[in-house]
């Protein structure tokens, strides 16, 4: 009986320390499904994507499971920083890279501080006036699309209008919300928002963020040579800079 008892205990120990390990490895839950996640998607995969991007400082919006413009730009910035193809789409390669970069407890990630490695990433806490690198890059795209070819002061002026709108109660209170508000900017409507901004546009954005507003707190601007809206002509005009008239 003693020998039998010892033998049974031996097999229990072997079972405990070998079989459960391989079993648990086979039961690991994947971070994402096989879905290719892109703009317009909704659901748990998008929540997972937003949570992970937020955890390492790329996403600053609500974790709402809706793949909108803020998520899109956060994902593009992540792809840029990690040397991935920059398409704003979370395919298998991007998801694997993101999963490896964000080894975290899913239940507590949204309430926990980023790890030390993530703190080195650009976030709203370490960029000018609280604007994230995502905001700055998006504004540079808008400035380039709207005012390339304008004098430098005219590019700063366009950036200043975007910031003035963010700070106005009459407009969305985020950079992406202002830029992608329907009908707000021609560059969004005609696709020029996706052109790669030059260094001048990037510098203009930083100058505007740091306080330079050549427009006198304008909320609108238009090109009198191409404007077709009678409404915009009725706005109180402040000044003309380059080809644009800036107004309240």
mmCIF file of C-alpha atoms in Angstrom:
data_model
loop_
_atom_site.group_PDB
_atom_site.id
_atom_site.type_symbol
_atom_site.label_atom_id
_atom_site.label_comp_id
_atom_site.label_asym_id
_atom_site.label_seq_id
_atom_site.Cartn_x
_atom_site.Cartn_y
_atom_site.Cartn_z
ATOM 1 C CA UNK A 1 0.000 0.000 0.000
ATOM 2 C CA UNK A 2 2.873 2.358 0.815
ATOM 3 C CA UNK A 3 4.558 1.704 -2.540
ATOM 4 C CA UNK A 4 1.250 2.229 -4.356
ATOM 5 C CA UNK A 5 0.666 5.538 -2.543
ATOM 6 C CA UNK A 6 4.153 6.765 -3.436
ATOM 7 C CA UNK A 7 3.620 5.788 -7.070
ATOM 8 C CA UNK A 8 0.316 7.668 -7.250
ATOM 9 C CA UNK A 9 1.913 10.790 -5.770
ATOM 10 C CA UNK A 10 4.745 10.523 -8.278
ATOM 11 C CA UNK A 11 2.333 10.554 -11.218
ATOM 12 C CA UNK A 12 0.393 13.467 -9.723
ATOM 13 C CA UNK A 13 3.588 15.526 -9.491
ATOM 14 C CA UNK A 14 4.569 14.665 -13.065
ATOM 15 C CA UNK A 15 1.086 15.566 -14.319
ATOM 16 C CA UNK A 16 1.087 18.883 -12.427
ATOM 17 C CA UNK A 17 4.419 20.123 -13.713
ATOM 18 C CA UNK A 18 4.282 18.925 -17.331
ATOM 19 C CA UNK A 19 0.837 18.535 -18.838
ATOM 20 C CA UNK A 20 -0.719 21.800 -17.544
ATOM 21 C CA UNK A 21 2.140 23.864 -18.990
ATOM 22 C CA UNK A 22 1.587 22.709 -22.561
ATOM 23 C CA UNK A 23 -2.163 22.828 -22.039
ATOM 24 C CA UNK A 24 -2.081 26.453 -20.895
ATOM 25 C CA UNK A 25 0.216 27.437 -23.734
ATOM 26 C CA UNK A 26 -2.325 26.046 -26.168
ATOM 27 C CA UNK A 27 -5.074 27.990 -24.424
ATOM 28 C CA UNK A 28 -3.423 31.448 -24.613
ATOM 29 C CA UNK A 29 -5.939 34.042 -25.734
ATOM 30 C CA UNK A 30 -4.874 36.014 -28.799
ATOM 31 C CA UNK A 31 -4.992 39.806 -28.485
ATOM 32 C CA UNK A 32 -6.946 40.236 -31.718
ATOM 33 C CA UNK A 33 -9.132 38.193 -34.029
ATOM 34 C CA UNK A 34 -8.072 37.624 -37.636
ATOM 35 C CA UNK A 35 -10.051 40.689 -38.732
ATOM 36 C CA UNK A 36 -8.158 43.378 -40.626
ATOM 37 C CA UNK A 37 -9.009 46.476 -38.598
ATOM 38 C CA UNK A 38 -9.465 49.697 -40.527
ATOM 39 C CA UNK A 39 -11.346 52.981 -40.465
ATOM 40 C CA UNK A 40 -15.062 52.423 -39.997
ATOM 41 C CA UNK A 41 -14.640 49.212 -37.996
ATOM 42 C CA UNK A 42 -16.327 48.818 -34.610
ATOM 43 C CA UNK A 43 -16.230 46.309 -31.786
ATOM 44 C CA UNK A 44 -13.864 44.470 -29.472
ATOM 45 C CA UNK A 45 -10.921 44.461 -31.878
ATOM 46 C CA UNK A 46 -11.074 48.233 -32.096
ATOM 47 C CA UNK A 47 -11.250 48.522 -28.297
ATOM 48 C CA UNK A 48 -8.175 46.296 -28.072
ATOM 49 C CA UNK A 49 -6.393 48.433 -30.667
ATOM 50 C CA UNK A 50 -7.273 51.725 -28.958
ATOM 51 C CA UNK A 51 -6.316 50.399 -25.521
ATOM 52 C CA UNK A 52 -2.906 49.261 -26.673
ATOM 53 C CA UNK A 53 -2.198 52.437 -28.628
ATOM 54 C CA UNK A 54 -3.246 54.488 -25.609
ATOM 55 C CA UNK A 55 -1.052 52.421 -23.295
ATOM 56 C CA UNK A 56 2.107 53.427 -25.190
ATOM 57 C CA UNK A 57 1.113 57.046 -25.715
ATOM 58 C CA UNK A 58 -0.079 57.124 -29.327
ATOM 59 C CA UNK A 59 -3.831 57.372 -28.789
ATOM 60 C CA UNK A 60 -5.483 60.009 -26.597
ATOM 61 C CA UNK A 61 -9.159 59.662 -27.427
ATOM 62 C CA UNK A 62 -11.965 57.617 -25.893
ATOM 63 C CA UNK A 63 -11.691 53.845 -25.902
ATOM 64 C CA UNK A 64 -15.089 53.530 -27.535
ATOM 65 C CA UNK A 65 -14.586 50.713 -30.040
ATOM 66 C CA UNK A 66 -15.162 53.003 -33.023
ATOM 67 C CA UNK A 67 -12.311 53.261 -35.534
ATOM 68 C CA UNK A 68 -12.473 56.959 -36.433
ATOM 69 C CA UNK A 69 -9.905 59.503 -37.522
ATOM 70 C CA UNK A 70 -8.199 59.756 -34.126
ATOM 71 C CA UNK A 71 -7.602 56.019 -34.070
ATOM 72 C CA UNK A 72 -6.467 56.102 -37.680
ATOM 73 C CA UNK A 73 -3.830 58.747 -37.060
ATOM 74 C CA UNK A 74 -2.664 57.123 -33.837
ATOM 75 C CA UNK A 75 -2.179 53.852 -35.726
ATOM 76 C CA UNK A 76 -0.292 55.571 -38.555
ATOM 77 C CA UNK A 77 2.018 57.210 -36.028
ATOM 78 C CA UNK A 78 2.653 53.854 -34.364
ATOM 79 C CA UNK A 79 3.464 52.306 -37.740
ATOM 80 C CA UNK A 80 5.814 55.173 -38.525
ATOM 81 C CA UNK A 81 7.671 54.912 -35.225
ATOM 82 C CA UNK A 82 8.034 51.116 -35.465
ATOM 83 C CA UNK A 83 9.154 50.977 -39.101
ATOM 84 C CA UNK A 84 5.971 49.405 -40.469
ATOM 85 C CA UNK A 85 4.168 50.213 -43.740
ATOM 86 C CA UNK A 86 2.209 53.390 -42.971
ATOM 87 C CA UNK A 87 -1.345 52.711 -44.128
ATOM 88 C CA UNK A 88 -3.514 53.204 -41.022
ATOM 89 C CA UNK A 89 -4.711 49.599 -41.265
ATOM 90 C CA UNK A 90 -4.145 47.005 -38.544
ATOM 91 C CA UNK A 91 -3.290 43.873 -40.486
ATOM 92 C CA UNK A 92 -1.492 40.851 -39.098
ATOM 93 C CA UNK A 93 2.013 42.380 -39.133
ATOM 94 C CA UNK A 94 0.910 45.550 -37.365
ATOM 95 C CA UNK A 95 -1.105 43.619 -34.783
ATOM 96 C CA UNK A 96 1.830 41.349 -33.963
ATOM 97 C CA UNK A 97 4.156 44.335 -33.545
ATOM 98 C CA UNK A 98 1.613 46.187 -31.396
ATOM 99 C CA UNK A 99 1.013 43.141 -29.210
ATOM 100 C CA UNK A 100 4.744 42.728 -28.600
ATOM 101 C CA UNK A 101 5.107 46.431 -27.831
ATOM 102 C CA UNK A 102 2.267 46.396 -25.296
ATOM 103 C CA UNK A 103 2.614 43.458 -22.947
ATOM 104 C CA UNK A 104 0.100 44.567 -20.378
ATOM 105 C CA UNK A 105 -2.784 43.448 -18.191
ATOM 106 C CA UNK A 106 -5.857 44.113 -20.318
ATOM 107 C CA UNK A 107 -8.097 44.656 -17.275
ATOM 108 C CA UNK A 108 -5.917 47.390 -15.763
ATOM 109 C CA UNK A 109 -4.136 48.947 -18.747
ATOM 110 C CA UNK A 110 -6.472 51.897 -19.132
ATOM 111 C CA UNK A 111 -5.974 52.927 -15.504
ATOM 112 C CA UNK A 112 -2.271 52.184 -15.154
ATOM 113 C CA UNK A 113 0.757 54.297 -15.972
ATOM 114 C CA UNK A 114 2.768 53.427 -19.100
ATOM 115 C CA UNK A 115 5.985 51.475 -18.564
ATOM 116 C CA UNK A 116 9.292 53.343 -18.598
ATOM 117 C CA UNK A 117 9.975 52.423 -22.220
ATOM 118 C CA UNK A 118 6.620 53.835 -23.271
ATOM 119 C CA UNK A 119 7.312 57.081 -21.395
ATOM 120 C CA UNK A 120 9.932 57.869 -24.018
ATOM 121 C CA UNK A 121 7.241 57.959 -26.673
ATOM 122 C CA UNK A 122 5.823 61.374 -27.578
ATOM 123 C CA UNK A 123 2.674 62.103 -25.620
ATOM 124 C CA UNK A 124 0.572 65.133 -24.845
ATOM 125 C CA UNK A 125 2.550 65.590 -21.632
ATOM 126 C CA UNK A 126 5.880 66.212 -23.305
ATOM 127 C CA UNK A 127 4.963 68.109 -26.446
ATOM 128 C CA UNK A 128 4.373 71.859 -26.869
ATOM 129 C CA UNK A 129 1.366 73.281 -25.017
ATOM 130 C CA UNK A 130 -0.039 69.812 -24.389
ATOM 131 C CA UNK A 131 -0.582 68.881 -28.061
ATOM 132 C CA UNK A 132 0.393 65.326 -28.950
ATOM 133 C CA UNK A 133 2.648 64.298 -31.811
ATOM 134 C CA UNK A 134 -0.485 62.943 -33.430
ATOM 135 C CA UNK A 135 -2.034 66.435 -33.282
ATOM 136 C CA UNK A 136 1.102 68.087 -34.624
ATOM 137 C CA UNK A 137 1.458 65.685 -37.525
ATOM 138 C CA UNK A 138 -2.207 66.010 -38.453
ATOM 139 C CA UNK A 139 -2.027 69.813 -38.366
ATOM 140 C CA UNK A 140 1.105 69.741 -40.520
ATOM 141 C CA UNK A 141 -0.798 67.671 -43.071
ATOM 142 C CA UNK A 142 -3.639 70.186 -43.039
ATOM 143 C CA UNK A 143 -1.338 73.196 -43.313
ATOM 144 C CA UNK A 144 0.547 71.628 -46.198
ATOM 145 C CA UNK A 145 -2.651 70.679 -48.000
ATOM 146 C CA UNK A 146 -4.283 74.067 -47.464
ATOM 147 C CA UNK A 147 -1.414 76.532 -47.809
ATOM 148 C CA UNK A 148 1.674 75.128 -49.512
ATOM 149 C CA UNK A 149 2.949 77.827 -51.835
ATOM 150 C CA UNK A 150 1.810 80.533 -49.425
ATOM 151 C CA UNK A 151 4.393 82.675 -47.622
ATOM 152 C CA UNK A 152 5.551 81.166 -44.342
ATOM 153 C CA UNK A 153 3.440 83.583 -42.300
ATOM 154 C CA UNK A 154 0.431 82.378 -44.270
ATOM 155 C CA UNK A 155 1.158 78.787 -43.260
ATOM 156 C CA UNK A 156 1.417 79.787 -39.616
ATOM 157 C CA UNK A 157 -1.875 81.619 -40.028
ATOM 158 C CA UNK A 158 -3.665 78.484 -41.229
ATOM 159 C CA UNK A 159 -2.281 76.538 -38.259
ATOM 160 C CA UNK A 160 -3.426 79.331 -35.950
ATOM 161 C CA UNK A 161 -6.975 79.131 -37.309
ATOM 162 C CA UNK A 162 -7.075 75.412 -36.517
ATOM 163 C CA UNK A 163 -5.927 76.084 -32.951
ATOM 164 C CA UNK A 164 -8.376 78.972 -32.568
ATOM 165 C CA UNK A 165 -11.182 76.622 -33.519
ATOM 166 C CA UNK A 166 -10.032 73.996 -31.029
ATOM 167 C CA UNK A 167 -10.210 76.673 -28.328
ATOM 168 C CA UNK A 168 -13.598 77.988 -29.463
ATOM 169 C CA UNK A 169 -16.850 76.679 -28.010
ATOM 170 C CA UNK A 170 -18.349 76.798 -31.521
ATOM 171 C CA UNK A 171 -16.110 74.015 -32.848
ATOM 172 C CA UNK A 172 -14.935 70.541 -31.799
ATOM 173 C CA UNK A 173 -12.376 70.658 -28.998
ATOM 174 C CA UNK A 174 -9.824 68.346 -30.598
ATOM 175 C CA UNK A 175 -7.467 68.855 -33.524
ATOM 176 C CA UNK A 176 -8.814 65.867 -35.428
ATOM 177 C CA UNK A 177 -12.393 66.948 -34.720
ATOM 178 C CA UNK A 178 -11.738 70.422 -36.133
ATOM 179 C CA UNK A 179 -9.877 69.245 -39.226
ATOM 180 C CA UNK A 180 -12.298 66.493 -40.149
ATOM 181 C CA UNK A 181 -15.465 68.415 -39.388
ATOM 182 C CA UNK A 182 -17.561 67.991 -42.557
ATOM 183 C CA UNK A 183 -16.952 70.794 -45.056
ATOM 184 C CA UNK A 184 -14.417 72.580 -42.867
ATOM 185 C CA UNK A 185 -11.299 72.315 -45.021
ATOM 186 C CA UNK A 186 -10.861 71.958 -48.766
ATOM 187 C CA UNK A 187 -7.767 69.786 -48.326
ATOM 188 C CA UNK A 188 -9.872 67.133 -46.614
ATOM 189 C CA UNK A 189 -12.545 67.240 -49.304
ATOM 190 C CA UNK A 190 -10.116 66.911 -52.219
ATOM 191 C CA UNK A 191 -7.713 64.484 -50.543
ATOM 192 C CA UNK A 192 -4.719 66.806 -50.290
ATOM 193 C CA UNK A 193 -4.730 66.231 -46.528
ATOM 194 C CA UNK A 194 -2.904 62.967 -47.275
ATOM 195 C CA UNK A 195 0.073 64.614 -48.961
ATOM 196 C CA UNK A 196 3.312 64.325 -47.012
ATOM 197 C CA UNK A 197 3.935 67.671 -45.283
ATOM 198 C CA UNK A 198 7.237 69.475 -45.780
ATOM 199 C CA UNK A 199 9.421 70.875 -43.012
ATOM 200 C CA UNK A 200 7.956 74.357 -43.489
ATOM 201 C CA UNK A 201 4.454 73.102 -42.628
ATOM 202 C CA UNK A 202 5.736 71.291 -39.543
ATOM 203 C CA UNK A 203 7.619 74.353 -38.343
ATOM 204 C CA UNK A 204 4.576 76.547 -38.954
ATOM 205 C CA UNK A 205 2.474 74.307 -36.729
ATOM 206 C CA UNK A 206 4.996 74.508 -33.893
ATOM 207 C CA UNK A 207 5.197 78.295 -34.203
ATOM 208 C CA UNK A 208 1.410 78.526 -33.985
ATOM 209 C CA UNK A 209 1.281 76.160 -30.999
ATOM 210 C CA UNK A 210 3.908 78.269 -29.259
ATOM 211 C CA UNK A 211 1.763 81.369 -29.534
ATOM 212 C CA UNK A 212 2.252 83.036 -32.904
ATOM 213 C CA UNK A 213 -1.126 84.006 -34.355
ATOM 214 C CA UNK A 214 -0.708 86.306 -37.377
ATOM 215 C CA UNK A 215 -4.474 86.259 -37.960
ATOM 216 C CA UNK A 216 -5.641 88.197 -34.910
ATOM 217 C CA UNK A 217 -7.678 85.246 -33.547
ATOM 218 C CA UNK A 218 -9.429 84.424 -36.833
ATOM 219 C CA UNK A 219 -11.727 81.419 -37.025
ATOM 220 C CA UNK A 220 -12.132 81.350 -40.810
ATOM 221 C CA UNK A 221 -10.175 82.090 -43.962
ATOM 222 C CA UNK A 222 -10.867 81.902 -47.666
ATOM 223 C CA UNK A 223 -9.297 82.587 -51.035
ATOM 224 C CA UNK A 224 -11.287 85.411 -52.662
ATOM 225 C CA UNK A 225 -10.255 84.195 -56.109
ATOM 226 C CA UNK A 226 -11.933 80.832 -55.667
ATOM 227 C CA UNK A 227 -14.536 81.266 -52.912
ATOM 228 C CA UNK A 228 -18.070 80.485 -54.055
ATOM 229 C CA UNK A 229 -19.894 80.798 -50.722
ATOM 230 C CA UNK A 230 -21.731 84.053 -50.136
ATOM 231 C CA UNK A 231 -21.773 83.252 -46.424
ATOM 232 C CA UNK A 232 -18.008 83.467 -46.033
ATOM 233 C CA UNK A 233 -17.938 86.914 -47.641
ATOM 234 C CA UNK A 234 -20.284 88.094 -44.905
ATOM 235 C CA UNK A 235 -17.905 87.210 -42.072
ATOM 236 C CA UNK A 236 -16.113 90.161 -40.381
ATOM 237 C CA UNK A 237 -12.739 90.354 -42.092
ATOM 238 C CA UNK A 238 -9.548 90.890 -40.087
ATOM 239 C CA UNK A 239 -6.713 90.914 -42.605
ATOM 240 C CA UNK A 240 -5.296 89.414 -45.753
ATOM 241 C CA UNK A 241 -2.184 87.210 -45.645
ATOM 242 C CA UNK A 242 -0.933 85.922 -48.971
ATOM 243 C CA UNK A 243 -3.912 84.745 -51.004
ATOM 244 C CA UNK A 244 -6.164 84.223 -47.993
ATOM 245 C CA UNK A 245 -8.515 86.605 -46.209
ATOM 246 C CA UNK A 246 -8.859 85.805 -42.507
ATOM 247 C CA UNK A 247 -12.052 86.609 -40.660
ATOM 248 C CA UNK A 248 -14.045 86.118 -37.474
#
